[in-house]
Coordinates of C-alpha atoms and ligand atoms in Angstrom, one line a residue:
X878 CA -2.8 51.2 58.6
X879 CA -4.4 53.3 55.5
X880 CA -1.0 54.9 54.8
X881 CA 1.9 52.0 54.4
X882 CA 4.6 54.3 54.4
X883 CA 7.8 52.7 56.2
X884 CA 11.3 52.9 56.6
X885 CA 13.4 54.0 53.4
X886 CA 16.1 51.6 52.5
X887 CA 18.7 53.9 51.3
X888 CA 20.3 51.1 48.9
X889 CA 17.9 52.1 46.4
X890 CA 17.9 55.9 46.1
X891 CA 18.1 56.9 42.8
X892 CA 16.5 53.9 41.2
X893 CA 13.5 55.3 38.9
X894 CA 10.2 54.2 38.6
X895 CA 7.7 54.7 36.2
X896 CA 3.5 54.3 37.2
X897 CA 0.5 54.1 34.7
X898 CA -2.6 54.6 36.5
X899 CA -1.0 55.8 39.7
X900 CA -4.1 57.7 40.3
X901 CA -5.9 54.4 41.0
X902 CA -6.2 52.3 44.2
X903 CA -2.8 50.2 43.4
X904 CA -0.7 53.3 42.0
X905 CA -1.2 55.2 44.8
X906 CA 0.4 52.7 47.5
X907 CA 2.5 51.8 45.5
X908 CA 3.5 54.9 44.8
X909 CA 3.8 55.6 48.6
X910 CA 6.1 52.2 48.9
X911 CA 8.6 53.6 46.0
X912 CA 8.7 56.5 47.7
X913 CA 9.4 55.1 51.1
X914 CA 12.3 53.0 49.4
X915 CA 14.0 56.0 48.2
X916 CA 12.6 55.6 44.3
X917 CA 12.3 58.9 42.4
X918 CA 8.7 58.1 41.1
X919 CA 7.0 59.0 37.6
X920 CA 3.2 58.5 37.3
X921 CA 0.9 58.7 34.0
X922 CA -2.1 60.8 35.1
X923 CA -5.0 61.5 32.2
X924 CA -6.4 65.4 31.8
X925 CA -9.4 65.4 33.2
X926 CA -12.1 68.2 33.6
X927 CA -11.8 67.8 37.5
X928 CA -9.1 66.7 39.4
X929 CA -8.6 62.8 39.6
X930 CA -5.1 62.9 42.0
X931 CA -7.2 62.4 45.0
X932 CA -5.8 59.1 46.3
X933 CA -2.0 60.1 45.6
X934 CA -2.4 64.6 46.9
X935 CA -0.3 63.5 50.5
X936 CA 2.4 62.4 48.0
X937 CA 2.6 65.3 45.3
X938 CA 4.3 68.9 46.5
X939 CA 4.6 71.9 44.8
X940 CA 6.5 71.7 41.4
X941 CA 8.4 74.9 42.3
X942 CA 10.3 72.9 45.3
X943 CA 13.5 70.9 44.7
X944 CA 13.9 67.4 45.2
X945 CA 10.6 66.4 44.6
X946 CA 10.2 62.4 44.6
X947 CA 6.7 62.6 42.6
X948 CA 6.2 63.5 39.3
X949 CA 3.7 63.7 37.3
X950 CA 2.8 63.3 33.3
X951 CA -0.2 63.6 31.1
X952 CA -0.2 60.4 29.0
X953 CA -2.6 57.8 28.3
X954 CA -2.6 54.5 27.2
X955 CA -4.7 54.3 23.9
X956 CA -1.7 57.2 23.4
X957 CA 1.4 55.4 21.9
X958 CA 3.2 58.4 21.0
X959 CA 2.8 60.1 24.1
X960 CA 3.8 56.7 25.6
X961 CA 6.9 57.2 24.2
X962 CA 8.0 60.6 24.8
X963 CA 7.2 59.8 28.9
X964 CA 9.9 57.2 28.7
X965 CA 12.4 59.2 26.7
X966 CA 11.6 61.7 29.5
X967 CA 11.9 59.4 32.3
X968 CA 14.5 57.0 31.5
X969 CA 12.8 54.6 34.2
X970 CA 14.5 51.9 35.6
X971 CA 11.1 49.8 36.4
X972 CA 7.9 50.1 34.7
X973 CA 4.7 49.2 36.3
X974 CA 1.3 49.0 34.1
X975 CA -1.8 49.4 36.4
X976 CA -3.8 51.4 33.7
X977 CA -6.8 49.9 33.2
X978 CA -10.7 50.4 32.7
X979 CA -10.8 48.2 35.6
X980 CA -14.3 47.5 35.8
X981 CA -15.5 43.5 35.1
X982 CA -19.3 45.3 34.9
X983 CA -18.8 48.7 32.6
X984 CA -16.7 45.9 30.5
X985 CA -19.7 44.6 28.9
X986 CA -21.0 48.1 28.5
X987 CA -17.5 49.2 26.5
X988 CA -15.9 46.3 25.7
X989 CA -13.7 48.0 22.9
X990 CA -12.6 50.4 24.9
X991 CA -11.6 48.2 27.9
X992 CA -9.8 46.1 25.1
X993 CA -7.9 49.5 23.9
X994 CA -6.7 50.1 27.3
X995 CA -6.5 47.2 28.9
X996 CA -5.0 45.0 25.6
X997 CA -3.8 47.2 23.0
X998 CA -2.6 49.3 26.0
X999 CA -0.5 46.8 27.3
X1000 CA 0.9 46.4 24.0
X1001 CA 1.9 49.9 22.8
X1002 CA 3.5 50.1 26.1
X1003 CA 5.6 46.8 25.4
X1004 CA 6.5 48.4 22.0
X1005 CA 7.4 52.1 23.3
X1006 CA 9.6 50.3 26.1
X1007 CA 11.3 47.6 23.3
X1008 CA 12.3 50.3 21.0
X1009 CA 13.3 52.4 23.8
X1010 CA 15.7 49.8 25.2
X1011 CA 17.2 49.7 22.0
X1012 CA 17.7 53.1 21.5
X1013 CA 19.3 53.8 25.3
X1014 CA 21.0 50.2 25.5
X1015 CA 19.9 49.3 29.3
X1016 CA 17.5 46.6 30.5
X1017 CA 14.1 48.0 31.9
X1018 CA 11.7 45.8 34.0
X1019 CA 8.5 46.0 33.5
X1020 CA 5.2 44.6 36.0
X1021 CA 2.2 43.4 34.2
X1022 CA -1.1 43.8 36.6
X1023 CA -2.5 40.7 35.2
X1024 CA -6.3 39.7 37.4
X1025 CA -7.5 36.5 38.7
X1026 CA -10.8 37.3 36.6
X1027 CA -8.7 35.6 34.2
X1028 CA -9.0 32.2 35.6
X1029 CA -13.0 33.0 35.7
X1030 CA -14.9 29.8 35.2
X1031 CA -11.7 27.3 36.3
X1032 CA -12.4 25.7 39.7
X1033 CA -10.7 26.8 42.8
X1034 CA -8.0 26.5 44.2
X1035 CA -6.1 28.9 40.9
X1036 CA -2.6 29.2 40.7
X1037 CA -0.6 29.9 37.8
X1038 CA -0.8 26.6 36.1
X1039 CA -4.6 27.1 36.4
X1040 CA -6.2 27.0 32.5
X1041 CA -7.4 30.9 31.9
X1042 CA -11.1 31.0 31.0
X1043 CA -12.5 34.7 31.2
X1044 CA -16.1 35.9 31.2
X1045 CA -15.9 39.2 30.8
X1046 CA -14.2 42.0 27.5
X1047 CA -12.3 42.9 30.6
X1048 CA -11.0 39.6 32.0
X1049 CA -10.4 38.6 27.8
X1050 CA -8.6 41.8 27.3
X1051 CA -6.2 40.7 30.3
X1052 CA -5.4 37.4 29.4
X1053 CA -4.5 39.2 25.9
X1054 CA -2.3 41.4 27.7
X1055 CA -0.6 38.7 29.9
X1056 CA 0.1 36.6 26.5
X1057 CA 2.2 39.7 25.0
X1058 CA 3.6 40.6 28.1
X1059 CA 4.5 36.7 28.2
X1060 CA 5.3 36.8 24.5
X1061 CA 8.0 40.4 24.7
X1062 CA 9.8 38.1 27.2
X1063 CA 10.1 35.0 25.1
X1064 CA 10.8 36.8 21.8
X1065 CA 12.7 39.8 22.9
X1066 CA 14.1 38.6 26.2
X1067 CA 12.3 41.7 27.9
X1068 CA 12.3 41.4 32.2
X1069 CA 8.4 41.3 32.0
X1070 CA 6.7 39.9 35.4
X1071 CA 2.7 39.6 35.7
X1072 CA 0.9 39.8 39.1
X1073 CA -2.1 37.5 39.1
X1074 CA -3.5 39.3 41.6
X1075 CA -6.8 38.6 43.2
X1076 CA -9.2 40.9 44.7
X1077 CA -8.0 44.0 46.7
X1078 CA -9.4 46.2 48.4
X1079 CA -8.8 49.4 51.1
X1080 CA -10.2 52.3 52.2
X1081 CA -9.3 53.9 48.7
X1082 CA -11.2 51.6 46.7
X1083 CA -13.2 52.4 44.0
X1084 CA -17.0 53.0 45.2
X1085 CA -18.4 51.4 42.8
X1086 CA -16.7 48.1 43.4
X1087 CA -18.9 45.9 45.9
X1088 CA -16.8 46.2 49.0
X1089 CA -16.1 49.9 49.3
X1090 CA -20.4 49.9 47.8
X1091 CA -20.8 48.0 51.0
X1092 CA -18.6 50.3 53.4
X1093 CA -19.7 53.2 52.1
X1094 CA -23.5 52.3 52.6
X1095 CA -23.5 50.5 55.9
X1096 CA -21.6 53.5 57.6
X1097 CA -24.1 56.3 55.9
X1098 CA -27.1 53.9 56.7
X1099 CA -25.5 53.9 60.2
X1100 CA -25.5 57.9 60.2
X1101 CA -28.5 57.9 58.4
X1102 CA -27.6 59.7 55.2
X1103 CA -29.4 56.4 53.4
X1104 CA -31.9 54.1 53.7
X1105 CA -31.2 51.3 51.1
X1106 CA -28.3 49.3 49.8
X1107 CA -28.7 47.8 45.9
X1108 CA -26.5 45.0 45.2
X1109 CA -26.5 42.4 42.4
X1110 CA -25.0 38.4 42.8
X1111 CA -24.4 38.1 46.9
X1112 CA -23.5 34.2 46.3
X1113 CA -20.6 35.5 44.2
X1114 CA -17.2 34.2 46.1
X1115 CA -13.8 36.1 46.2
X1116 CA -10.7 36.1 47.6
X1117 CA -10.2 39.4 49.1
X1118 CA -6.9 41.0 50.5
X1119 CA -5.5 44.5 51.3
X1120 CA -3.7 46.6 48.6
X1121 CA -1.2 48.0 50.3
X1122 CA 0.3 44.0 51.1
X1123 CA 0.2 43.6 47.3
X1124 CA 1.2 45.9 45.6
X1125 CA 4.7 45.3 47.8
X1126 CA 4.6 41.8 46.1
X1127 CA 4.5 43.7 42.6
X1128 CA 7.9 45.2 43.4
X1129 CA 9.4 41.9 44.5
X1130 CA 8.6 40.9 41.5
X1131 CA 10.9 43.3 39.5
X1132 CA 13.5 42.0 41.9
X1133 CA 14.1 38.8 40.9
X1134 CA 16.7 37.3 39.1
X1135 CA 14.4 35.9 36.3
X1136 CA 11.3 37.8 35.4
X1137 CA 8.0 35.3 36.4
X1138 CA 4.2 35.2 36.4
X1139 CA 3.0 35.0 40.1
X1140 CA -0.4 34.4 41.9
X1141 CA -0.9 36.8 44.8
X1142 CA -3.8 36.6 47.4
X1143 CA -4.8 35.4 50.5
X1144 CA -5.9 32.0 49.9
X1145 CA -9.0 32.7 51.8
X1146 CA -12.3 32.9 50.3
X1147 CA -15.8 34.7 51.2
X1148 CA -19.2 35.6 49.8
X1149 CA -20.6 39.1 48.2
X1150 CA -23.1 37.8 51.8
X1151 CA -20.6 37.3 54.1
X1152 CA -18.8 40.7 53.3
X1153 CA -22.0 42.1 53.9
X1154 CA -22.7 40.4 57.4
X1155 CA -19.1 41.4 58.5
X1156 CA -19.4 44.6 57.6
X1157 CA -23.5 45.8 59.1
X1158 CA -22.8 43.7 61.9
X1159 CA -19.4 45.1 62.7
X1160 CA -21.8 48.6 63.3
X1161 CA -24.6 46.5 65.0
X1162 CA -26.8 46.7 61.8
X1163 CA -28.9 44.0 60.4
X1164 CA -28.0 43.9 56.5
X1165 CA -31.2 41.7 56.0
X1166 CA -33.2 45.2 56.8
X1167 CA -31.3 47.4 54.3
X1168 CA -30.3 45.7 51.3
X1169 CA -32.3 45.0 48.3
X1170 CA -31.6 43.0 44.9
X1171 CA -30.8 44.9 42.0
X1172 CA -30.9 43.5 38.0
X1173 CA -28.9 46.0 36.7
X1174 CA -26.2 44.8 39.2
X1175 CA -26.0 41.1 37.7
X1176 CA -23.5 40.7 34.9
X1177 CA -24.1 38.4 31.4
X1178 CA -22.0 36.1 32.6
X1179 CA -20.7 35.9 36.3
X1180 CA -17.4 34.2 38.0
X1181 CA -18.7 32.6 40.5
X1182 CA -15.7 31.6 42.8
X1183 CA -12.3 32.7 43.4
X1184 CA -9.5 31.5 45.9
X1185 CA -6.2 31.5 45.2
X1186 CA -3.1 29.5 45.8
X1187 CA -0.1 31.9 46.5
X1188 CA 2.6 28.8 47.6
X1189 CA 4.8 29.9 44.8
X1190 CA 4.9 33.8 46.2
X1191 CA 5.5 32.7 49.3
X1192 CA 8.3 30.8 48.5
X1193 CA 9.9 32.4 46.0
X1194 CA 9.5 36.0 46.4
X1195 CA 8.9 35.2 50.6
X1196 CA 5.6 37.2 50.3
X1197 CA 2.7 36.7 52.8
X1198 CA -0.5 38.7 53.0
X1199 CA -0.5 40.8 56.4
X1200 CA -4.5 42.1 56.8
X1201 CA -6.8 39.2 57.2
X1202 CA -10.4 39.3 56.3
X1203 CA -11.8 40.6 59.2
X1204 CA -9.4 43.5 60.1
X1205 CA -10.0 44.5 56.5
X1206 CA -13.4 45.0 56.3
X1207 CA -12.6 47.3 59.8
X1208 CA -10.2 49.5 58.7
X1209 CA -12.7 50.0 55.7
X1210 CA -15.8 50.7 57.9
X1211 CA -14.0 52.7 60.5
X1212 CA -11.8 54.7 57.6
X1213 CA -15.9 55.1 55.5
X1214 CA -17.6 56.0 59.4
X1215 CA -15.1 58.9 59.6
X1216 CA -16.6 59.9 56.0
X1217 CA -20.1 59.5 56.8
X1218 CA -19.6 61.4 60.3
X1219 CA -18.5 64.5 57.9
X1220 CA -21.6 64.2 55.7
X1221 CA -23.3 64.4 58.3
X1222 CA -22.0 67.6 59.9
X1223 CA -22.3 69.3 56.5
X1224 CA -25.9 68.1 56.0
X1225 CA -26.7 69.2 59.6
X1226 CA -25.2 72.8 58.4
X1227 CA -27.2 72.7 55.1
X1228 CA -24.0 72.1 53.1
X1229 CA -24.4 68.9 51.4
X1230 CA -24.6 68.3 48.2
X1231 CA -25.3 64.7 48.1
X1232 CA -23.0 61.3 47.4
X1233 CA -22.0 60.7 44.1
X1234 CA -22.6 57.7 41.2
X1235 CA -22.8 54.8 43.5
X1236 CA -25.7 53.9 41.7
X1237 CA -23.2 52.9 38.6
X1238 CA -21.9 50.2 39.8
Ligands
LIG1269 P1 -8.3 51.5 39.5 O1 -8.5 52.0 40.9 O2 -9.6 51.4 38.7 O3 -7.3 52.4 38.8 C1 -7.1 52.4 37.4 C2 -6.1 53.4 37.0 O4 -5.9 53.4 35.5 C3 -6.5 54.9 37.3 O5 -5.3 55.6 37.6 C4 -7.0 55.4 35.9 O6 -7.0 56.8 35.8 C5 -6.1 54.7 35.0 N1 -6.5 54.6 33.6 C6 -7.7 54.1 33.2 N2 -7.8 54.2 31.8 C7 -6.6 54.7 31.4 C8 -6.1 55.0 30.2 N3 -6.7 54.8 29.0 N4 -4.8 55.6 30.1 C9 -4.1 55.8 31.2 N5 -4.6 55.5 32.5 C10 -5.8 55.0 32.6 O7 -7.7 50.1 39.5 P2 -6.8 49.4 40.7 O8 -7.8 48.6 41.5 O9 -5.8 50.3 41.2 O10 -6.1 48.2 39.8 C11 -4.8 48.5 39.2 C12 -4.6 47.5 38.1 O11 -4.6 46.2 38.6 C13 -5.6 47.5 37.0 O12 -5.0 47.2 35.8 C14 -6.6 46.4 37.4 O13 -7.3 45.9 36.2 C15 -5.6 45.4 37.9 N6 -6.2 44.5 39.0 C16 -6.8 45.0 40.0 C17 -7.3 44.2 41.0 C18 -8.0 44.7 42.2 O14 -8.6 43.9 42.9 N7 -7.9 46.0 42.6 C19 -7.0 42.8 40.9 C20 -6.3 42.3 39.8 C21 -5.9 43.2 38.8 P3 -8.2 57.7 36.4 O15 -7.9 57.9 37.8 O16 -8.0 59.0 35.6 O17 -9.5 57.0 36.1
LIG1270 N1 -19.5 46.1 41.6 C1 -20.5 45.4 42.1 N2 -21.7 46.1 42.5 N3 -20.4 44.0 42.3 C2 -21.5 43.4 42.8 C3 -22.6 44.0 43.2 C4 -22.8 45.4 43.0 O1 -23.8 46.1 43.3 N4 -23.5 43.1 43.7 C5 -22.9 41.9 43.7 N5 -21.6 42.1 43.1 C6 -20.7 41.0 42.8 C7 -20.2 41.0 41.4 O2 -21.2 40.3 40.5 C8 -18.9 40.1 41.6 O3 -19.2 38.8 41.5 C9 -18.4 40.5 43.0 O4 -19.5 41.2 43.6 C10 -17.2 41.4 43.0 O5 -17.4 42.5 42.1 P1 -16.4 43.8 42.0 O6 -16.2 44.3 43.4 O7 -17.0 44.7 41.0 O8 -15.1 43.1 41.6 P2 -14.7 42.0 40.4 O9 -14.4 40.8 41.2 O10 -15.7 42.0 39.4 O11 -13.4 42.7 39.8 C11 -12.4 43.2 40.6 O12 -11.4 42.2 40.9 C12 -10.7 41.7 39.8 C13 -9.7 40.6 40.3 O13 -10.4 39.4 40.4 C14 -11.8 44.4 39.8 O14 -10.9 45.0 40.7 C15 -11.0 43.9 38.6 O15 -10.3 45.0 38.1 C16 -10.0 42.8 39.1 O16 -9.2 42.4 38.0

């Protein structure tokens, strides 16, 4: 279930795609999706002083080999310039943004960077792609990953007439981005569509976001590789789904007719407390006896409650979450057991060198 690989539709070979942030949880199934329907794909990866390809190494082969479907390109987004010499280079058919300093927490903590990646980002991309339309004289589509933390204090049920009202740099920096992206398509008549996607998660979630936090530490607490679990607001609600269904909805999106703004999530909504229930009693665990409240977890100001309303994605783009709640958090615990169960044989060999940074988040 990890891997959504499926059947190529051969309609589509040759079509090419360009990723930012395909080294994050979203670029790297939907880079695997692409893939599977015959797309040549391009991805933005940043130089780093270690390796960050983790989530997309199945994918990438050997530049020496022909025919390779995955490429790959140093660029980043506070980068215009390099911005534009990747789509010169590319000549994509379909642009999806997922770059982001995607963290609602380290927001407050850089709040002008997370605005120069996640805003101004959004907008030298807009601009490279504009004047590079101009220049090559075809029509490129471009996905916006717009968030749900931009309806932030507004009342559930969201959907996309829902008034915005972000509480974070990062949710404000979003609903800047969705206004140019919403802004290149009135002026310029650009094909921009924005995913309001709500919360999504998989087994190649960032740790320090709560539910792969909470999947990771249940299954070492279960191995015993830790004794405590440090979490901030458990009365926090969202409305979890599974990447790999969503990040199919982003490509429908750049298959419409008209370029629209959709809400994509599962309509269902639980606590940070009933993800944690699911999850330590799922391995016969009491979380009562293993977590503890944290400060430095709690943010300035919180969003209390998402759900979403996805009727228009549904009928429009015929789009239906597949993994429900439950079988989520499973195929998280069983895919982070499997970790912990490899800790654990290196610890027992006096190999282990210890998990790293969950405390940051
Ligand atoms: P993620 O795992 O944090 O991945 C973020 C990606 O952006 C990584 O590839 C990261 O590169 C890259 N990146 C960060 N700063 C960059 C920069 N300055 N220039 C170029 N690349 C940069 O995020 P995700 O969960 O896949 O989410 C994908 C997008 O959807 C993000 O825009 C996020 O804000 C948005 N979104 C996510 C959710 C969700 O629940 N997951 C919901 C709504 C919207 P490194 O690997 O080098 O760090
Ligand atoms: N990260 C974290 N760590 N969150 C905690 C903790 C903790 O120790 N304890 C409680 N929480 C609560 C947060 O306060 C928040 O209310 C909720 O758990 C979810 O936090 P995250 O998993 O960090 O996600 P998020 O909802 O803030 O943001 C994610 O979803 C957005 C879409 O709504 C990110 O993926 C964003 O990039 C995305 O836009």
């Amino acid at each position: 279930m990890d891997n959504i690989i499926n059947k190529t539709d051969n309609s589509l070979r040759g079509k090419r795609a360009l990723i930012t942030g395909i080294t994050g949880q979203d670029g790297s199934y939907l880079a695997e999706f692409l893939i599977s329907q015959g797309y040549q794909v391009h991805g933005i990866i940043r130089r780093t002083s270690i390796f960050n390809t983790d989530r997309i190494d199945h994918l990438y082969q050997d530049p020496h080999q022909s025919n390779l479907p995955l490429y790959l390109h140093y660029g980043d987004l506070t980068d215009g310039t390099g911005l534009r010499r990747i789509l010169q280079r590319v000549e994509p058919d379909e642009v999806y943004n997922l770059a982001a300093q995607s963290h609602v927490k380290v927001s407050f903590e850089q709040p002008e960077y997370t605005a120069d990646t996640v805003a101004m980002g959004t907008l030298r991309l807009l601009e490279a792609l504009r004047d590079y339309m101009e220049v090559a004289g075809k029509q490129v589509r471009m996905y916006q990953a717009a968030s749900s933390e931009m309806f932030g204090a507004s009342p559930p049920p969201q959907n996309e007439s829902t008034p915005f009202y972000p509480r974070s740099p990062y949710a404000v920096s979003k609903v800047a981005a969705y206004w140019y992206a919403k802004n290149y398509r009135e002026a310029y008549g650009m094909f921009v569509a924005s995913g309001i996607l709500f919360n999504h998660e998989s087994p190649r979630r960032g740790e320090t976001f709560v539910t792969r936090k909470i999947s990771r530490a249940a299954t070492r607490i279960k191995m015993g590789l830790q004794d405590r679990l440090y979490l901030g607001n458990l009365d926090a609600k969202r409305d979890w789904g599974f990447a790999g269904d969503y990040v199919k909805a982003m490509w429908l999106m750049l298959q419409q007719d008209e370029p629209e703004d959709f809400v994509i999530c599962t309509g269902e909504s639980h606590s940070v407390r009933e993800f944690l229930e699911e999850c330590f009693s799922y391995l016969d665990l009491r979380w009562q006896d293993y977590v503890s409240i944290d400060q430095r977890y709690f943010r300035p100001s919180e969003v209390d409650y998402l759900q979403g309303d996805a009727s228009r994605a549904r009928e429009k783009l015929g789009w239906s979450p597949q993994v429900n709640f439950k079988e989520l958090v499973k195929m998280m615990v069983d895919h982070d057991f499997d970790l912990a169960r490899q800790e654990k044989i290196l610890q027992d060999a006096g190999h282990y060198k210890g998990i790293r940074g969950i405390a940051y988040g």
